[in-house]
Coordinates of C-alpha atoms in Angstrom, one line a residue:
X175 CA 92.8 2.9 4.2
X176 CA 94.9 0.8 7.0
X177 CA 92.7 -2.0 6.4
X178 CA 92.3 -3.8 3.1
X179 CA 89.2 -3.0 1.0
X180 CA 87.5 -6.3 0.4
X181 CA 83.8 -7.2 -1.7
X182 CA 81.5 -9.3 0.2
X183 CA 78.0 -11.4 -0.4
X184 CA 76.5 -13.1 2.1
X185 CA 74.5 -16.2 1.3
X186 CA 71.5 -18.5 2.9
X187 CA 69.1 -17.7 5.5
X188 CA 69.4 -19.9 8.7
X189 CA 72.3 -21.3 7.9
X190 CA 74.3 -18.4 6.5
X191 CA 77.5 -18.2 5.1
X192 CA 79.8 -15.2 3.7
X193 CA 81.6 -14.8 0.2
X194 CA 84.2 -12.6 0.3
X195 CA 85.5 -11.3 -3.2
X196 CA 89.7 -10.3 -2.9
X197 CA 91.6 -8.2 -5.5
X198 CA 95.1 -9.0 -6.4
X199 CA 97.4 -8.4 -2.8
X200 CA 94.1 -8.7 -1.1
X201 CA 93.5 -10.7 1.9
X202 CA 91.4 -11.6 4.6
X203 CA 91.3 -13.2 8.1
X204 CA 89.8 -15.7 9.7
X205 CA 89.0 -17.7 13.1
X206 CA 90.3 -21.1 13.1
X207 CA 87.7 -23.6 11.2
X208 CA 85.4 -21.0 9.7
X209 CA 86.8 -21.9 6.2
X210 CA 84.4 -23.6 4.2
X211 CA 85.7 -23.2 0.1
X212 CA 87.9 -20.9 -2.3
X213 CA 88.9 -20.3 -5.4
X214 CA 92.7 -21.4 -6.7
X215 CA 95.6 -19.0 -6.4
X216 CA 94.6 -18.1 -3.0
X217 CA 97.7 -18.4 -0.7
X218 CA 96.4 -19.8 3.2
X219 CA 98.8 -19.2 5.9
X220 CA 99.0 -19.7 9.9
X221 CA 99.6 -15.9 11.2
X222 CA 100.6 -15.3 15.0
X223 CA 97.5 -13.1 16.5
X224 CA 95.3 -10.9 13.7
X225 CA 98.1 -9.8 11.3
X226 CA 97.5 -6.3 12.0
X227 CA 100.8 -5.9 14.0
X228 CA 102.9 -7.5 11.4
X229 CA 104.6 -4.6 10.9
X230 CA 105.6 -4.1 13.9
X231 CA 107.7 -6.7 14.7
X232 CA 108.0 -10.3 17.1
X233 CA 106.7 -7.6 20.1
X234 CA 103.8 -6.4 18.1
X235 CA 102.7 -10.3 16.9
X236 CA 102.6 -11.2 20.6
X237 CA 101.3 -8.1 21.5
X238 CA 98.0 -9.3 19.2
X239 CA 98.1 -13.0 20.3
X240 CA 98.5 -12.0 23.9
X241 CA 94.9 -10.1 23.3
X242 CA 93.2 -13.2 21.8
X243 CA 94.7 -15.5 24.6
X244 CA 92.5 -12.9 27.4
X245 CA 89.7 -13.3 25.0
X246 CA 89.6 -16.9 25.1
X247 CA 90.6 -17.2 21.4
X248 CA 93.6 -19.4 19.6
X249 CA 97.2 -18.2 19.4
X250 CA 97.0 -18.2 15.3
X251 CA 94.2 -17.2 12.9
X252 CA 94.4 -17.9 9.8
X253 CA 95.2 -15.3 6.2
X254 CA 94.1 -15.8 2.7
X255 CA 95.8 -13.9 0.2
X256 CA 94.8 -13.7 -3.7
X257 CA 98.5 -14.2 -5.1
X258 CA 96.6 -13.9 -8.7
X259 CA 96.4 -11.3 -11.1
X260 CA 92.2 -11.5 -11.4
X261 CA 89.5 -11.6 -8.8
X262 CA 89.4 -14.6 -6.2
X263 CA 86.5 -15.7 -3.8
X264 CA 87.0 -17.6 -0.4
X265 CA 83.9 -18.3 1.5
X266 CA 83.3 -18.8 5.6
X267 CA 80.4 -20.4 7.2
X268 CA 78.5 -19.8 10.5
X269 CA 79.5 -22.1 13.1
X270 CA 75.4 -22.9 13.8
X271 CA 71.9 -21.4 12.9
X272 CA 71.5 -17.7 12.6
X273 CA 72.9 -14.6 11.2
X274 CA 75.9 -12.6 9.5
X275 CA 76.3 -9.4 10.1
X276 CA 78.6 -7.5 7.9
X277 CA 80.3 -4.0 9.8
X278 CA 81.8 -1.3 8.2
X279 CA 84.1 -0.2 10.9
X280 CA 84.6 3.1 8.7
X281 CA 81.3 4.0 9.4
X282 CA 81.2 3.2 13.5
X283 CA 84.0 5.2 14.1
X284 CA 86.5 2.8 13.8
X285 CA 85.7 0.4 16.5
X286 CA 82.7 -2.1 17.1
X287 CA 82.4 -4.2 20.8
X288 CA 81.4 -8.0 19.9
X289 CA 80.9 -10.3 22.2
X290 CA 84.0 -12.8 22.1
X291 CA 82.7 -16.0 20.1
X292 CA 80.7 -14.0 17.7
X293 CA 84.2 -12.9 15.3
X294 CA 83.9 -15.0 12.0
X295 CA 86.6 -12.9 9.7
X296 CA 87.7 -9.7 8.7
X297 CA 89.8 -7.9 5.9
X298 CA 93.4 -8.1 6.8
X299 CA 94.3 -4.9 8.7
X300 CA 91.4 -5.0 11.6
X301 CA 92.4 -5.3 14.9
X302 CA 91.1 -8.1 17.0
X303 CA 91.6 -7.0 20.7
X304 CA 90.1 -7.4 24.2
X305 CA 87.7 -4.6 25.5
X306 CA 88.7 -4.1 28.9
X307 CA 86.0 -3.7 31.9
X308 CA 86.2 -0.2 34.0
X309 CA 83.2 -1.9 36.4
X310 CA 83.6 -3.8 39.0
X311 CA 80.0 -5.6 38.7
X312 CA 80.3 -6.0 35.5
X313 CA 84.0 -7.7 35.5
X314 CA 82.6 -10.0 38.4
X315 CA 79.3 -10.9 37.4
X316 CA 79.2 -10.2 33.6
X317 CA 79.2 -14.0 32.7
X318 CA 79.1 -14.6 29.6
X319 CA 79.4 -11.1 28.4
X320 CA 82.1 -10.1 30.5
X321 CA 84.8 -10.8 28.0
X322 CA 84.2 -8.4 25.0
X323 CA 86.3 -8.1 22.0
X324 CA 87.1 -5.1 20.2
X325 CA 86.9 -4.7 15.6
X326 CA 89.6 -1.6 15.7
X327 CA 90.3 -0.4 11.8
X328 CA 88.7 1.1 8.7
X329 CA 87.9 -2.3 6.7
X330 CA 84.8 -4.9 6.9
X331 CA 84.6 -7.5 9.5
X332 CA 81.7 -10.1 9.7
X333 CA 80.3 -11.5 13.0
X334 CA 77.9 -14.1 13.3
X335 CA 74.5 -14.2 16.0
X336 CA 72.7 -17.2 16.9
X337 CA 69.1 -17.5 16.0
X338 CA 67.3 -14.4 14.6
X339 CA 69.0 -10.9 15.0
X340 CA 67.7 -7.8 16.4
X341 CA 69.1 -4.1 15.5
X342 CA 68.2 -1.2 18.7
X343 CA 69.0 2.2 17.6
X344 CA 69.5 3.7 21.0
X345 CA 68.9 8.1 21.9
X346 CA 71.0 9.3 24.0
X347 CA 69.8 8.0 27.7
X348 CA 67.8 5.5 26.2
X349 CA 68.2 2.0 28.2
X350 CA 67.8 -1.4 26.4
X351 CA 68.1 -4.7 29.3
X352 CA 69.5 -7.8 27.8
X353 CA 70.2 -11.0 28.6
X354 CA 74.4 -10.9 28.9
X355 CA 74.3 -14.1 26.4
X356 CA 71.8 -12.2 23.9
X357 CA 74.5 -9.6 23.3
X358 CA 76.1 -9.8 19.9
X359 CA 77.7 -6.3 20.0
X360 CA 77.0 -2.6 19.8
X361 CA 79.2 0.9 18.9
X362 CA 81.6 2.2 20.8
X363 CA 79.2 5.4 22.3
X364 CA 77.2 2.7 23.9
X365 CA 77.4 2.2 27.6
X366 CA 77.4 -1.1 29.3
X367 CA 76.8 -2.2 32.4
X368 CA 75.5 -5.2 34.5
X369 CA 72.3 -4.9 36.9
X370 CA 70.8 -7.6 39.8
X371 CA 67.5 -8.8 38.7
X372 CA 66.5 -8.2 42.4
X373 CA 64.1 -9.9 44.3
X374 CA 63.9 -13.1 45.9
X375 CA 61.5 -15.2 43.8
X376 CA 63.5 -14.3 40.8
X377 CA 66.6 -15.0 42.5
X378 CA 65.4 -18.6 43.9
X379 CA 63.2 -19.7 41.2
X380 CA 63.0 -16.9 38.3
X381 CA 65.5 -19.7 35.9
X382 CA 66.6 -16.4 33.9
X383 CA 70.0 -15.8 36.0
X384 CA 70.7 -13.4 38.6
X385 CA 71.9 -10.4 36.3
X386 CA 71.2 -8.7 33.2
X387 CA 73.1 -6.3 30.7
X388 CA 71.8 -2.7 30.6
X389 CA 72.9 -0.7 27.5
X390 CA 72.4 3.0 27.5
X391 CA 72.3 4.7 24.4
X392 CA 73.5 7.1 22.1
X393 CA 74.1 4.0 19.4
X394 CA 73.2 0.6 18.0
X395 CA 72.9 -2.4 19.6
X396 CA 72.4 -6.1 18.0
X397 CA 70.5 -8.6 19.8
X398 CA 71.1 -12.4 19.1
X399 CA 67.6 -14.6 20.0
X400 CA 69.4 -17.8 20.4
X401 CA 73.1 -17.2 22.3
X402 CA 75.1 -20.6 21.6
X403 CA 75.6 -21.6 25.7
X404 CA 71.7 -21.6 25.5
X405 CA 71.7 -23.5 22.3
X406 CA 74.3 -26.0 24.1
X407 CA 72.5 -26.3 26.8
X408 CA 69.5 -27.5 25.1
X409 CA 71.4 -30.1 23.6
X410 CA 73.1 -31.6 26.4
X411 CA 69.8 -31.7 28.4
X412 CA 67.9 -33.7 25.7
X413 CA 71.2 -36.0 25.2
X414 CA 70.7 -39.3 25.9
X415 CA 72.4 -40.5 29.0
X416 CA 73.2 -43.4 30.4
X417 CA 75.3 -45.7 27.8
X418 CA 73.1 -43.8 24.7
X419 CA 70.3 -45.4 24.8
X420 CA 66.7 -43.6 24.3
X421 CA 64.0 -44.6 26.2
X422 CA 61.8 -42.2 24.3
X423 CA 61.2 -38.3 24.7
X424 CA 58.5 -37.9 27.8
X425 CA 58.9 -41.1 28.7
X426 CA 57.0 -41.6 32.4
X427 CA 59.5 -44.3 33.5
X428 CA 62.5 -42.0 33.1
X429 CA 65.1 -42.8 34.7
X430 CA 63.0 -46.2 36.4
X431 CA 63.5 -47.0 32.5
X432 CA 66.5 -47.9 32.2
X433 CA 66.7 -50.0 35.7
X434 CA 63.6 -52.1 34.9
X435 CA 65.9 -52.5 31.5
X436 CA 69.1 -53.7 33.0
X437 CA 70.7 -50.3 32.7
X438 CA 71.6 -49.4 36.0
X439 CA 74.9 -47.8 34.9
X440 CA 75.3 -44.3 36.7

């Protein structure tokens, strides 16, 4: 194996994290503040890009940092190697509520497509790159799906997916439509594309977006229910606005509220 052969366990249920289990020389990579705790003896370093270009020089480092920079990624990720001679744990969390899914890129032949926030950590050795678009609708209306990145390797990587997680083994020709935010990732014999929704109600007042991901099988497909832009989008609706104050949920007065309150502050 390129890629280093790492244990894992994953723990929780909506708020999920993973334990990953390293052998002496082992290692694993991570985003940038996934880390939640680890055992002693565990060396944590700043690498440039995914560390699976070490080898290869300056060129192949930037080469790999260059790719997360498209993706919309950091420069550096960061590498924890057991520098012990017994077995070491290091642990990373999900960012918010929802899933950990755990790929053997050995066993989807050697690459997986992911969408490009949904990369928690992998063993040292997988490639984090940029999948590039051959479509012209789907590089121009692809939204939040148009960026994919690619798991490239032999070794376990672990993504994450907001909400509650769907698996769609897809037959050859079989079509699957999607939301393009509801995409957590799918094998590399999948074919993606993005379709109008069509019509003009649903183009006025339909509230789902104009375009949808189709996905035509052979292969698997994972569906997140709860895509973090909707998530944050919830959130900043419900904030409370105008200097923080709360005039209650369903209030009728609204906005009259915080006039008739002295808070005329816009």
């Amino acid at each position: 194996m390129n890629s280093h052969e790492i244990d894992y366990h994953i723990f929780g249920e909506e708020m999920q994290y993973v334990e990953i289990e390293l052998d002496p020389q082992e290692a694993v990579v991570a985003e940038a503040g996934s880390f939640m705790m680890m055992d002693t003896d565990l060396q944590m370093d700043t690498i440039f890009g995914d560390g699976s270009n070490q080898n290869k020089g300056v060129l192949g480092s930037l080469l790999s940092a260059g790719k997360r920079i498209l993706t919309g990624e950091g420069l550096f990720m960061t590498s924890f190697l057991n520098i012990s001679g017994n077995k070491r744990r290091v642990s990373f969390a999900s960012p918010y509520p929802g899933k950990i899914l755990a790929i053997d890129l050995s066993e989807k032949q050697g690459k997986f497509i992911c969408q490009k926030d949904a990369f928690l950590c992998a063993a040292k050795g997988v490639s984090v790159g940029i999948e590039f678009s051959k479509r012209l609708g789907r590089g121009l209306f692809g939204g939040e799906g148009f960026i994919m990145q690619k798991l490239e390797g032999d070794g376990m990587a672990f993504v994450h997916a907001g909400g509650t997680l769907a698996k769609k083994e897809l037959g050859p020709g079989e079509i699957i439509k999607v939301d393009t935010g509801c995409i957590v990732g799918f094998t590399k014999d999948v074919d993606y594309d993005v379709e109008f929704v069509g019509g003009i109600k649903n183009t006025l007042f339909g509230g789902e977006g104009l375009f949808f991901a189709t996905l035509r099988g052979p292969g698997t497909v994972y569906v997140q229910s709860l895509p973090f832009s909707r998530l944050a989008k919830r959130v900043w609706a419900s904030a409370p606005k105008g200097g923080g104050k709360d005039k209650g949920e369903g209030s009728i007065l609204g906005g009259l509220g915080d006039i008739l309150d002295g808070d005329n502050r816009f």
